[in-house]
Amino acid sequence: DVKVTQSSRYLVKRTGEKVFLECVQDMDHENMFWYRQDPGLGLRLIYFSYDVKMKEKGDIPEGYSVSREKKERFSLILESASTNQTSMYLCASSLYGSSSSGNTIYFGEGSWLTVV
Amino acid sequence: AQSVAQPEDQVNVAEGNPLTVKCTYSVSGNPYLFWYVQYPNRGLQFLLKYITGDNLVKGSYGFEAEFNKSQTSFHLKKPSALVSDSALYFCAVSSPKLSFGAGTTVTVRA
């Protein structure tokens, strides 16, 4: 089974803090993704990476950055957390190729971030 | 631009009754369609997908979905719902970027 592990399930951070969300996958997937989930809005793509050190902006990249130094690890960084970044963050991975190739995206358990 | 709509925010059914969760999409070109389920405080779990071929796709936990190109729909179905099917269900379409619907909360009452 594919396993995508998000190291922190629940975090509470202060406004202005730098926040790191870590994600590791164990299936040698080339693609990794960070989504944000908010009620009534579904999932929105923040960033994705199709290879080590490669990244592309998704639909809502403002206020976020990412790092992919190793194939299995993809980090989401909030440089200066704000209250409107309080949300559920989901990491995901898939095999090489865009989602238009029909590859299934597998998700982690999610990280609940509260910014106060 | 592509989009996916789940017209019902909530679906309530009695255990043992058929369950249908609706999804319609708008894309240019041939879509790839997915259904995911999310249990409380958990990530999304893959249920099934349509790539090509038979319009009726069977997936995990007894779920199936029917691809209807003329109606641009991909409704999720289960012949006999269980209380444990109560969850949040997401439809997603890829053509080429993956876009998710807003989700449908399913409640199955005993």
PDB file of N, CA and C in Angstrom, chain A residues 16-115:
ATOM      1  N   GLY A  16       2.843  35.383  12.238  1.00  0.00           N
ATOM      2  CA  GLY A  16       4.208  35.817  11.970  1.00  0.00           C
ATOM      3  C   GLY A  16       5.252  34.725  12.107  1.00  0.00           C
ATOM      4  N   GLU A  17       4.900  33.613  12.703  1.00  0.00           N
ATOM      5  CA  GLU A  17       5.850  32.507  12.838  1.00  0.00           C
ATOM      6  C   GLU A  17       6.120  31.843  11.493  1.00  0.00           C
ATOM      7  N   LYS A  18       7.283  31.260  11.361  1.00  0.00           N
ATOM      8  CA  LYS A  18       7.610  30.450  10.190  1.00  0.00           C
ATOM      9  C   LYS A  18       7.188  29.009  10.507  1.00  0.00           C
ATOM     10  N   VAL A  19       6.450  28.415   9.588  1.00  0.00           N
ATOM     11  CA  VAL A  19       5.877  27.092   9.834  1.00  0.00           C
ATOM     12  C   VAL A  19       6.358  26.121   8.758  1.00  0.00           C
ATOM     13  N   PHE A  20       6.759  24.945   9.203  1.00  0.00           N
ATOM     14  CA  PHE A  20       7.173  23.887   8.293  1.00  0.00           C
ATOM     15  C   PHE A  20       6.205  22.704   8.427  1.00  0.00           C
ATOM     16  N   LEU A  21       5.664  22.273   7.299  1.00  0.00           N
ATOM     17  CA  LEU A  21       4.860  21.052   7.273  1.00  0.00           C
ATOM     18  C   LEU A  21       5.619  20.030   6.429  1.00  0.00           C
ATOM     19  N   GLU A  22       5.857  18.864   7.042  1.00  0.00           N
ATOM     20  CA  GLU A  22       6.685  17.851   6.396  1.00  0.00           C
ATOM     21  C   GLU A  22       5.851  16.688   5.890  1.00  0.00           C
ATOM     22  N   CYS A  23       6.271  16.138   4.776  1.00  0.00           N
ATOM     23  CA  CYS A  23       5.558  15.024   4.162  1.00  0.00           C
ATOM     24  C   CYS A  23       6.572  14.051   3.567  1.00  0.00           C
ATOM     25  N   VAL A  24       6.335  12.765   3.809  1.00  0.00           N
ATOM     26  CA  VAL A  24       7.207  11.722   3.273  1.00  0.00           C
ATOM     27  C   VAL A  24       6.346  10.639   2.641  1.00  0.00           C
ATOM     28  N   GLN A  25       6.767  10.172   1.456  1.00  0.00           N
ATOM     29  CA  GLN A  25       6.065   9.046   0.818  1.00  0.00           C
ATOM     30  C   GLN A  25       7.055   7.910   0.584  1.00  0.00           C
ATOM     31  N   ASP A  26       6.527   6.684   0.646  1.00  0.00           N
ATOM     32  CA  ASP A  26       7.406   5.522   0.614  1.00  0.00           C
ATOM     33  C   ASP A  26       7.265   4.680  -0.655  1.00  0.00           C
ATOM     34  N   MET A  27       6.661   5.266  -1.704  1.00  0.00           N
ATOM     35  CA  MET A  27       6.404   4.486  -2.913  1.00  0.00           C
ATOM     36  C   MET A  27       7.226   4.941  -4.105  1.00  0.00           C
ATOM     37  N   ASP A  28       8.264   5.715  -3.860  1.00  0.00           N
ATOM     38  CA  ASP A  28       9.145   6.147  -4.943  1.00  0.00           C
ATOM     39  C   ASP A  28       8.390   6.934  -6.026  1.00  0.00           C
ATOM     40  N   HIS A  29       7.373   7.671  -5.610  1.00  0.00           N
ATOM     41  CA  HIS A  29       6.600   8.483  -6.551  1.00  0.00           C
ATOM     42  C   HIS A  29       7.379   9.719  -6.961  1.00  0.00           C
ATOM     43  N   GLU A  30       7.265  10.052  -8.249  1.00  0.00           N
ATOM     44  CA  GLU A  30       7.944  11.252  -8.733  1.00  0.00           C
ATOM     45  C   GLU A  30       7.185  12.522  -8.337  1.00  0.00           C
ATOM     46  N   ASN A  31       5.866  12.459  -8.417  1.00  0.00           N
ATOM     47  CA  ASN A  31       5.058  13.660  -8.168  1.00  0.00           C
ATOM     48  C   ASN A  31       4.651  13.771  -6.705  1.00  0.00           C
ATOM     49  N   MET A  32       4.736  14.968  -6.182  1.00  0.00           N
ATOM     50  CA  MET A  32       4.199  15.239  -4.849  1.00  0.00           C
ATOM     51  C   MET A  32       3.463  16.570  -4.868  1.00  0.00           C
ATOM     52  N   PHE A  33       2.459  16.679  -4.003  1.00  0.00           N
ATOM     53  CA  PHE A  33       1.533  17.809  -4.028  1.00  0.00           C
ATOM     54  C   PHE A  33       1.247  18.297  -2.614  1.00  0.00           C
ATOM     55  N   TRP A  34       0.940  19.576  -2.498  1.00  0.00           N
ATOM     56  CA  TRP A  34       0.359  20.133  -1.286  1.00  0.00           C
ATOM     57  C   TRP A  34      -0.965  20.798  -1.647  1.00  0.00           C
ATOM     58  N   TYR A  35      -2.016  20.361  -0.936  1.00  0.00           N
ATOM     59  CA  TYR A  35      -3.339  20.941  -1.090  1.00  0.00           C
ATOM     60  C   TYR A  35      -3.757  21.582   0.233  1.00  0.00           C
ATOM     61  N   ARG A  36      -4.694  22.494   0.093  1.00  0.00           N
ATOM     62  CA  ARG A  36      -5.343  23.089   1.252  1.00  0.00           C
ATOM     63  C   ARG A  36      -6.828  22.775   1.157  1.00  0.00           C
ATOM     64  N   GLN A  37      -7.436  22.364   2.283  1.00  0.00           N
ATOM     65  CA  GLN A  37      -8.852  22.019   2.290  1.00  0.00           C
ATOM     66  C   GLN A  37      -9.603  22.933   3.237  1.00  0.00           C
ATOM     67  N   ASP A  38     -10.609  23.605   2.720  1.00  0.00           N
ATOM     68  CA  ASP A  38     -11.455  24.479   3.522  1.00  0.00           C
ATOM     69  C   ASP A  38     -12.914  24.133   3.253  1.00  0.00           C
ATOM     70  N   PRO A  39     -13.762  24.215   4.271  1.00  0.00           N
ATOM     71  CA  PRO A  39     -15.174  23.839   4.103  1.00  0.00           C
ATOM     72  C   PRO A  39     -15.838  24.603   2.961  1.00  0.00           C
ATOM     73  N   GLY A  40     -16.539  23.865   2.099  1.00  0.00           N
ATOM     74  CA  GLY A  40     -17.266  24.479   0.997  1.00  0.00           C
ATOM     75  C   GLY A  40     -16.413  24.845  -0.201  1.00  0.00           C
ATOM     76  N   LEU A  41     -15.098  24.718  -0.063  1.00  0.00           N
ATOM     77  CA  LEU A  41     -14.196  25.075  -1.169  1.00  0.00           C
ATOM     78  C   LEU A  41     -13.493  23.859  -1.755  1.00  0.00           C
ATOM     79  N   GLY A  42     -13.681  22.706  -1.182  1.00  0.00           N
ATOM     80  CA  GLY A  42     -12.999  21.527  -1.689  1.00  0.00           C
ATOM     81  C   GLY A  42     -11.511  21.606  -1.432  1.00  0.00           C
ATOM     82  N   LEU A  43     -10.736  21.020  -2.318  1.00  0.00           N
ATOM     83  CA  LEU A  43      -9.285  21.040  -2.211  1.00  0.00           C
ATOM     84  C   LEU A  43      -8.716  21.997  -3.242  1.00  0.00           C
ATOM     85  N   ARG A  44      -7.771  22.784  -2.798  1.00  0.00           N
ATOM     86  CA  ARG A  44      -7.111  23.716  -3.710  1.00  0.00           C
ATOM     87  C   ARG A  44      -5.615  23.449  -3.701  1.00  0.00           C
ATOM     88  N   LEU A  45      -5.040  23.386  -4.890  1.00  0.00           N
ATOM     89  CA  LEU A  45      -3.633  23.046  -5.039  1.00  0.00           C
ATOM     90  C   LEU A  45      -2.750  24.248  -4.729  1.00  0.00           C
ATOM     91  N   ILE A  46      -1.794  24.057  -3.826  1.00  0.00           N
ATOM     92  CA  ILE A  46      -0.871  25.137  -3.459  1.00  0.00           C
ATOM     93  C   ILE A  46       0.386  25.059  -4.327  1.00  0.00           C
ATOM     94  N   TYR A  47       1.064  23.944  -4.272  1.00  0.00           N
ATOM     95  CA  TYR A  47       2.270  23.708  -5.061  1.00  0.00           C
ATOM     96  C   TYR A  47       2.346  22.234  -5.404  1.00  0.00           C
ATOM     97  N   PHE A  48       3.067  21.921  -6.462  1.00  0.00           N
ATOM     98  CA  PHE A  48       3.400  20.526  -6.718  1.00  0.00           C
ATOM     99  C   PHE A  48       4.826  20.427  -7.250  1.00  0.00           C
ATOM    100  N   SER A  49       5.345  19.214  -7.178  1.00  0.00           N
ATOM    101  CA  SER A  49       6.713  18.954  -7.600  1.00  0.00           C
ATOM    102  C   SER A  49       6.732  17.655  -8.401  1.00  0.00           C
ATOM    103  N   TYR A  50       7.379  17.663  -9.545  1.00  0.00           N
ATOM    104  CA  TYR A  50       7.442  16.474 -10.388  1.00  0.00           C
ATOM    105  C   TYR A  50       8.823  15.831 -10.376  1.00  0.00           C
ATOM    106  N   ASP A  51       9.724  16.414  -9.592  1.00  0.00           N
ATOM    107  CA  ASP A  51      11.060  15.837  -9.494  1.00  0.00           C
ATOM    108  C   ASP A  51      11.795  16.553  -8.370  1.00  0.00           C
ATOM    109  N   VAL A  52      12.903  15.975  -7.956  1.00  0.00           N
ATOM    110  CA  VAL A  52      13.708  16.615  -6.912  1.00  0.00           C
ATOM    111  C   VAL A  52      14.122  18.010  -7.366  1.00  0.00           C
ATOM    112  N   LYS A  53      13.988  18.953  -6.465  1.00  0.00           N
ATOM    113  CA  LYS A  53      14.351  20.348  -6.676  1.00  0.00           C
ATOM    114  C   LYS A  53      13.485  21.053  -7.718  1.00  0.00           C
ATOM    115  N   MET A  54      12.483  20.384  -8.235  1.00  0.00           N
ATOM    116  CA  MET A  54      11.569  21.010  -9.193  1.00  0.00           C
ATOM    117  C   MET A  54      10.249  21.308  -8.497  1.00  0.00           C
ATOM    118  N   LYS A  55       9.658  22.448  -8.825  1.00  0.00           N
ATOM    119  CA  LYS A  55       8.379  22.816  -8.231  1.00  0.00           C
ATOM    120  C   LYS A  55       7.613  23.687  -9.196  1.00  0.00           C
ATOM    121  N   GLU A  56       6.316  23.634  -9.047  1.00  0.00           N
ATOM    122  CA  GLU A  56       5.453  24.519  -9.846  1.00  0.00           C
ATOM    123  C   GLU A  56       4.320  25.036  -8.969  1.00  0.00           C
ATOM    124  N   LYS A  57       3.926  26.256  -9.226  1.00  0.00           N
ATOM    125  CA  LYS A  57       2.829  26.855  -8.466  1.00  0.00           C
ATOM    126  C   LYS A  57       1.508  26.213  -8.860  1.00  0.00           C
ATOM    127  N   GLY A  58       0.672  26.084  -7.852  1.00  0.00           N
ATOM    128  CA  GLY A  58      -0.683  25.633  -8.101  1.00  0.00           C
ATOM    129  C   GLY A  58      -1.628  26.813  -8.192  1.00  0.00           C
ATOM    130  N   ASP A  59      -2.823  26.644  -7.660  1.00  0.00           N
ATOM    131  CA  ASP A  59      -3.844  27.688  -7.773  1.00  0.00           C
ATOM    132  C   ASP A  59      -3.710  28.793  -6.726  1.00  0.00           C
ATOM    133  N   ILE A  60      -3.154  28.451  -5.562  1.00  0.00           N
ATOM    134  CA  ILE A  60      -3.095  29.428  -4.471  1.00  0.00           C
ATOM    135  C   ILE A  60      -1.713  29.423  -3.809  1.00  0.00           C
ATOM    136  N   PRO A  61      -0.649  29.788  -4.528  1.00  0.00           N
ATOM    137  CA  PRO A  61       0.695  29.705  -3.946  1.00  0.00           C
ATOM    138  C   PRO A  61       1.095  30.871  -3.041  1.00  0.00           C
ATOM    139  N   GLU A  62       0.300  31.941  -3.056  1.00  0.00           N
ATOM    140  CA  GLU A  62       0.704  33.135  -2.320  1.00  0.00           C
ATOM    141  C   GLU A  62       0.807  32.846  -0.825  1.00  0.00           C
ATOM    142  N   GLY A  63       1.918  33.233  -0.243  1.00  0.00           N
ATOM    143  CA  GLY A  63       2.142  33.054   1.189  1.00  0.00           C
ATOM    144  C   GLY A  63       2.791  31.725   1.538  1.00  0.00           C
ATOM    145  N   TYR A  64       3.065  30.915   0.516  1.00  0.00           N
ATOM    146  CA  TYR A  64       3.645  29.585   0.726  1.00  0.00           C
ATOM    147  C   TYR A  64       4.888  29.406  -0.132  1.00  0.00           C
ATOM    148  N   SER A  65       5.779  28.540   0.313  1.00  0.00           N
ATOM    149  CA  SER A  65       6.866  28.051  -0.514  1.00  0.00           C
ATOM    150  C   SER A  65       7.043  26.564  -0.220  1.00  0.00           C
ATOM    151  N   VAL A  66       7.836  25.900  -1.048  1.00  0.00           N
ATOM    152  CA  VAL A  66       8.028  24.462  -0.874  1.00  0.00           C
ATOM    153  C   VAL A  66       9.494  24.118  -1.064  1.00  0.00           C
ATOM    154  N   SER A  67       9.836  22.920  -0.606  1.00  0.00           N
ATOM    155  CA  SER A  67      11.198  22.425  -0.760  1.00  0.00           C
ATOM    156  C   SER A  67      11.140  20.934  -1.021  1.00  0.00           C
ATOM    157  N   ARG A  68      11.908  20.517  -2.041  1.00  0.00           N
ATOM    158  CA  ARG A  68      12.005  19.081  -2.307  1.00  0.00           C
ATOM    159  C   ARG A  68      13.468  18.750  -2.595  1.00  0.00           C
ATOM    160  N   GLU A  69      14.180  18.411  -1.531  1.00  0.00           N
ATOM    161  CA  GLU A  69      15.602  18.090  -1.627  1.00  0.00           C
ATOM    162  C   GLU A  69      15.838  16.607  -1.874  1.00  0.00           C
ATOM    163  N   LYS A  70      14.880  15.785  -1.459  1.00  0.00           N
ATOM    164  CA  LYS A  70      14.946  14.345  -1.692  1.00  0.00           C
ATOM    165  C   LYS A  70      13.631  13.883  -2.306  1.00  0.00           C
ATOM    166  N   LYS A  71      13.692  12.817  -3.073  1.00  0.00           N
ATOM    167  CA  LYS A  71      12.525  12.360  -3.822  1.00  0.00           C
ATOM    168  C   LYS A  71      11.353  12.043  -2.903  1.00  0.00           C
ATOM    169  N   GLU A  72      11.631  11.501  -1.733  1.00  0.00           N
ATOM    170  CA  GLU A  72      10.549  11.029  -0.878  1.00  0.00           C
ATOM    171  C   GLU A  72       9.966  12.114   0.029  1.00  0.00           C
ATOM    172  N   ARG A  73      10.564  13.281   0.060  1.00  0.00           N
ATOM    173  CA  ARG A  73      10.173  14.296   1.036  1.00  0.00           C
ATOM    174  C   ARG A  73       9.795  15.606   0.361  1.00  0.00           C
ATOM    175  N   PHE A  74       8.672  16.173   0.777  1.00  0.00           N
ATOM    176  CA  PHE A  74       8.178  17.429   0.202  1.00  0.00           C
ATOM    177  C   PHE A  74       7.680  18.288   1.347  1.00  0.00           C
ATOM    178  N   SER A  75       8.278  19.444   1.516  1.00  0.00           N
ATOM    179  CA  SER A  75       7.952  20.310   2.647  1.00  0.00           C
ATOM    180  C   SER A  75       7.195  21.539   2.185  1.00  0.00           C
ATOM    181  N   LEU A  76       6.222  21.917   2.963  1.00  0.00           N
ATOM    182  CA  LEU A  76       5.470  23.162   2.734  1.00  0.00           C
ATOM    183  C   LEU A  76       5.900  24.161   3.802  1.00  0.00           C
ATOM    184  N   ILE A  77       6.208  25.374   3.377  1.00  0.00           N
ATOM    185  CA  ILE A  77       6.713  26.399   4.289  1.00  0.00           C
ATOM    186  C   ILE A  77       5.806  27.612   4.245  1.00  0.00           C
ATOM    187  N   LEU A  78       5.385  28.045   5.413  1.00  0.00           N
ATOM    188  CA  LEU A  78       4.668  29.305   5.554  1.00  0.00           C
ATOM    189  C   LEU A  78       5.672  30.294   6.135  1.00  0.00           C
ATOM    190  N   GLU A  79       6.131  31.233   5.330  1.00  0.00           N
ATOM    191  CA  GLU A  79       7.216  32.125   5.744  1.00  0.00           C
ATOM    192  C   GLU A  79       6.818  32.989   6.934  1.00  0.00           C
ATOM    193  N   SER A  80       5.592  33.442   6.939  1.00  0.00           N
ATOM    194  CA  SER A  80       5.082  34.287   8.014  1.00  0.00           C
ATOM    195  C   SER A  80       3.598  33.995   8.153  1.00  0.00           C
ATOM    196  N   ALA A  81       3.288  33.085   9.065  1.00  0.00           N
ATOM    197  CA  ALA A  81       1.918  32.583   9.158  1.00  0.00           C
ATOM    198  C   ALA A  81       0.918  33.702   9.464  1.00  0.00           C
ATOM    199  N   SER A  82      -0.239  33.578   8.834  1.00  0.00           N
ATOM    200  CA  SER A  82      -1.321  34.531   9.100  1.00  0.00           C
ATOM    201  C   SER A  82      -2.585  33.751   9.436  1.00  0.00           C
ATOM    202  N   THR A  83      -3.524  34.429  10.075  1.00  0.00           N
ATOM    203  CA  THR A  83      -4.734  33.741  10.533  1.00  0.00           C
ATOM    204  C   THR A  83      -5.528  33.158   9.375  1.00  0.00           C
ATOM    205  N   ASN A  84      -5.448  33.772   8.190  1.00  0.00           N
ATOM    206  CA  ASN A  84      -6.197  33.222   7.049  1.00  0.00           C
ATOM    207  C   ASN A  84      -5.546  31.975   6.463  1.00  0.00           C
ATOM    208  N   GLN A  85      -4.454  31.534   7.050  1.00  0.00           N
ATOM    209  CA  GLN A  85      -3.838  30.283   6.649  1.00  0.00           C
ATOM    210  C   GLN A  85      -4.221  29.135   7.590  1.00  0.00           C
ATOM    211  N   THR A  86      -5.107  29.436   8.534  1.00  0.00           N
ATOM    212  CA  THR A  86      -5.678  28.374   9.356  1.00  0.00           C
ATOM    213  C   THR A  86      -6.485  27.455   8.462  1.00  0.00           C
ATOM    214  N   SER A  87      -6.117  26.180   8.435  1.00  0.00           N
ATOM    215  CA  SER A  87      -6.741  25.265   7.483  1.00  0.00           C
ATOM    216  C   SER A  87      -6.235  23.847   7.712  1.00  0.00           C
ATOM    217  N   MET A  88      -6.800  22.940   6.926  1.00  0.00           N
ATOM    218  CA  MET A  88      -6.306  21.566   6.844  1.00  0.00           C
ATOM    219  C   MET A  88      -5.400  21.480   5.618  1.00  0.00           C
ATOM    220  N   TYR A  89      -4.185  20.958   5.797  1.00  0.00           N
ATOM    221  CA  TYR A  89      -3.236  20.833   4.701  1.00  0.00           C
ATOM    222  C   TYR A  89      -3.020  19.349   4.402  1.00  0.00           C
ATOM    223  N   LEU A  90      -3.139  19.033   3.124  1.00  0.00           N
ATOM    224  CA  LEU A  90      -3.027  17.643   2.694  1.00  0.00           C
ATOM    225  C   LEU A  90      -1.870  17.492   1.719  1.00  0.00           C
ATOM    226  N   CYS A  91      -1.009  16.536   2.017  1.00  0.00           N
ATOM    227  CA  CYS A  91       0.076  16.180   1.122  1.00  0.00           C
ATOM    228  C   CYS A  91      -0.364  14.976   0.301  1.00  0.00           C
ATOM    229  N   ALA A  92       0.135  14.864  -0.920  1.00  0.00           N
ATOM    230  CA  ALA A  92      -0.244  13.746  -1.783  1.00  0.00           C
ATOM    231  C   ALA A  92       0.910  13.400  -2.710  1.00  0.00           C
ATOM    232  N   SER A  93       0.838  12.197  -3.275  1.00  0.00           N
ATOM    233  CA  SER A  93       1.871  11.802  -4.233  1.00  0.00           C
ATOM    234  C   SER A  93       1.262  10.933  -5.317  1.00  0.00           C
ATOM    235  N   SER A  94       1.960  10.847  -6.456  1.00  0.00           N
ATOM    236  CA  SER A  94       1.532   9.979  -7.553  1.00  0.00           C
ATOM    237  C   SER A  94       2.745   9.611  -8.386  1.00  0.00           C
ATOM    238  N   LEU A  95       2.544   8.608  -9.219  1.00  0.00           N
ATOM    239  CA  LEU A  95       3.610   8.198 -10.121  1.00  0.00           C
ATOM    240  C   LEU A  95       3.921   9.281 -11.131  1.00  0.00           C
ATOM    241  N   TYR A  96       5.027   9.101 -11.844  1.00  0.00           N
ATOM    242  CA  TYR A  96       5.457  10.046 -12.858  1.00  0.00           C
ATOM    243  C   TYR A  96       4.361  10.289 -13.882  1.00  0.00           C
ATOM    244  N   GLY A  97       4.283  11.498 -14.369  1.00  0.00           N
ATOM    245  CA  GLY A  97       3.297  11.863 -15.375  1.00  0.00           C
ATOM    246  C   GLY A  97       2.265  12.774 -14.772  1.00  0.00           C
ATOM    247  N   SER A  98       1.660  13.572 -15.598  1.00  0.00           N
ATOM    248  CA  SER A  98       0.639  14.482 -15.088  1.00  0.00           C
ATOM    249  C   SER A  98      -0.609  13.690 -14.728  1.00  0.00           C
ATOM    250  N   SER A  99      -1.516  14.344 -14.023  1.00  0.00           N
ATOM    251  CA  SER A  99      -2.749  13.661 -13.657  1.00  0.00           C
ATOM    252  C   SER A  99      -3.578  13.349 -14.887  1.00  0.00           C
ATOM    253  N   SER A 100      -3.245  13.960 -16.013  1.00  0.00           N
ATOM    254  CA  SER A 100      -3.980  13.645 -17.237  1.00  0.00           C
ATOM    255  C   SER A 100      -3.623  12.269 -17.763  1.00  0.00           C
ATOM    256  N   SER A 101      -2.597  11.660 -17.200  1.00  0.00           N
ATOM    257  CA  SER A 101      -2.275  10.290 -17.581  1.00  0.00           C
ATOM    258  C   SER A 101      -3.133   9.298 -16.807  1.00  0.00           C
ATOM    259  N   GLY A 102      -3.947   9.792 -15.902  1.00  0.00           N
ATOM    260  CA  GLY A 102      -4.829   8.910 -15.149  1.00  0.00           C
ATOM    261  C   GLY A 102      -4.216   8.312 -13.912  1.00  0.00           C
ATOM    262  N   ASN A 103      -3.018   8.757 -13.553  1.00  0.00           N
ATOM    263  CA  ASN A 103      -2.390   8.222 -12.347  1.00  0.00           C
ATOM    264  C   ASN A 103      -3.153   8.662 -11.104  1.00  0.00           C
ATOM    265  N   THR A 104      -3.366   7.739 -10.216  1.00  0.00           N
ATOM    266  CA  THR A 104      -4.079   8.038  -8.979  1.00  0.00           C
ATOM    267  C   THR A 104      -3.188   8.833  -8.045  1.00  0.00           C
ATOM    268  N   ILE A 105      -3.771   9.825  -7.408  1.00  0.00           N
ATOM    269  CA  ILE A 105      -3.077  10.608  -6.391  1.00  0.00           C
ATOM    270  C   ILE A 105      -3.450  10.035  -5.028  1.00  0.00           C
ATOM    271  N   TYR A 106      -2.437   9.784  -4.201  1.00  0.00           N
ATOM    272  CA  TYR A 106      -2.644   9.210  -2.871  1.00  0.00           C
ATOM    273  C   TYR A 106      -2.343  10.275  -1.820  1.00  0.00           C
ATOM    274  N   PHE A 107      -3.214  10.350  -0.812  1.00  0.00           N
ATOM    275  CA  PHE A 107      -3.140  11.424   0.168  1.00  0.00           C
ATOM    276  C   PHE A 107      -2.638  10.950   1.524  1.00  0.00           C
ATOM    277  N   GLY A 108      -2.008  11.887   2.240  1.00  0.00           N
ATOM    278  CA  GLY A 108      -1.689  11.675   3.634  1.00  0.00           C
ATOM    279  C   GLY A 108      -2.897  11.950   4.514  1.00  0.00           C
ATOM    280  N   GLU A 109      -2.707  11.848   5.832  1.00  0.00           N
ATOM    281  CA  GLU A 109      -3.813  11.989   6.777  1.00  0.00           C
ATOM    282  C   GLU A 109      -4.175  13.440   7.063  1.00  0.00           C
ATOM    283  N   GLY A 110      -3.342  14.361   6.629  1.00  0.00           N
ATOM    284  CA  GLY A 110      -3.666  15.764   6.816  1.00  0.00           C
ATOM    285  C   GLY A 110      -3.009  16.372   8.045  1.00  0.00           C
ATOM    286  N   SER A 111      -2.777  17.678   7.952  1.00  0.00           N
ATOM    287  CA  SER A 111      -2.237  18.446   9.080  1.00  0.00           C
ATOM    288  C   SER A 111      -3.166  19.616   9.343  1.00  0.00           C
ATOM    289  N   TRP A 112      -3.714  19.648  10.566  1.00  0.00           N
ATOM    290  CA  TRP A 112      -4.579  20.763  10.944  1.00  0.00           C
ATOM    291  C   TRP A 112      -3.714  21.873  11.513  1.00  0.00           C
ATOM    292  N   LEU A 113      -3.717  23.009  10.846  1.00  0.00           N
ATOM    293  CA  LEU A 113      -2.936  24.154  11.309  1.00  0.00           C
ATOM    294  C   LEU A 113      -3.870  25.257  11.781  1.00  0.00           C
ATOM    295  N   THR A 114      -3.643  25.701  13.004  1.00  0.00           N
ATOM    296  CA  THR A 114      -4.366  26.857  13.531  1.00  0.00           C
ATOM    297  C   THR A 114      -3.357  27.962  13.783  1.00  0.00           C
ATOM    298  N   VAL A 115      -3.615  29.131  13.218  1.00  0.00           N
ATOM    299  CA  VAL A 115      -2.748  30.298  13.423  1.00  0.00           C
ATOM    300  C   VAL A 115      -3.510  31.292  14.286  1.00  0.00           C
TER     301      VAL A 115
END
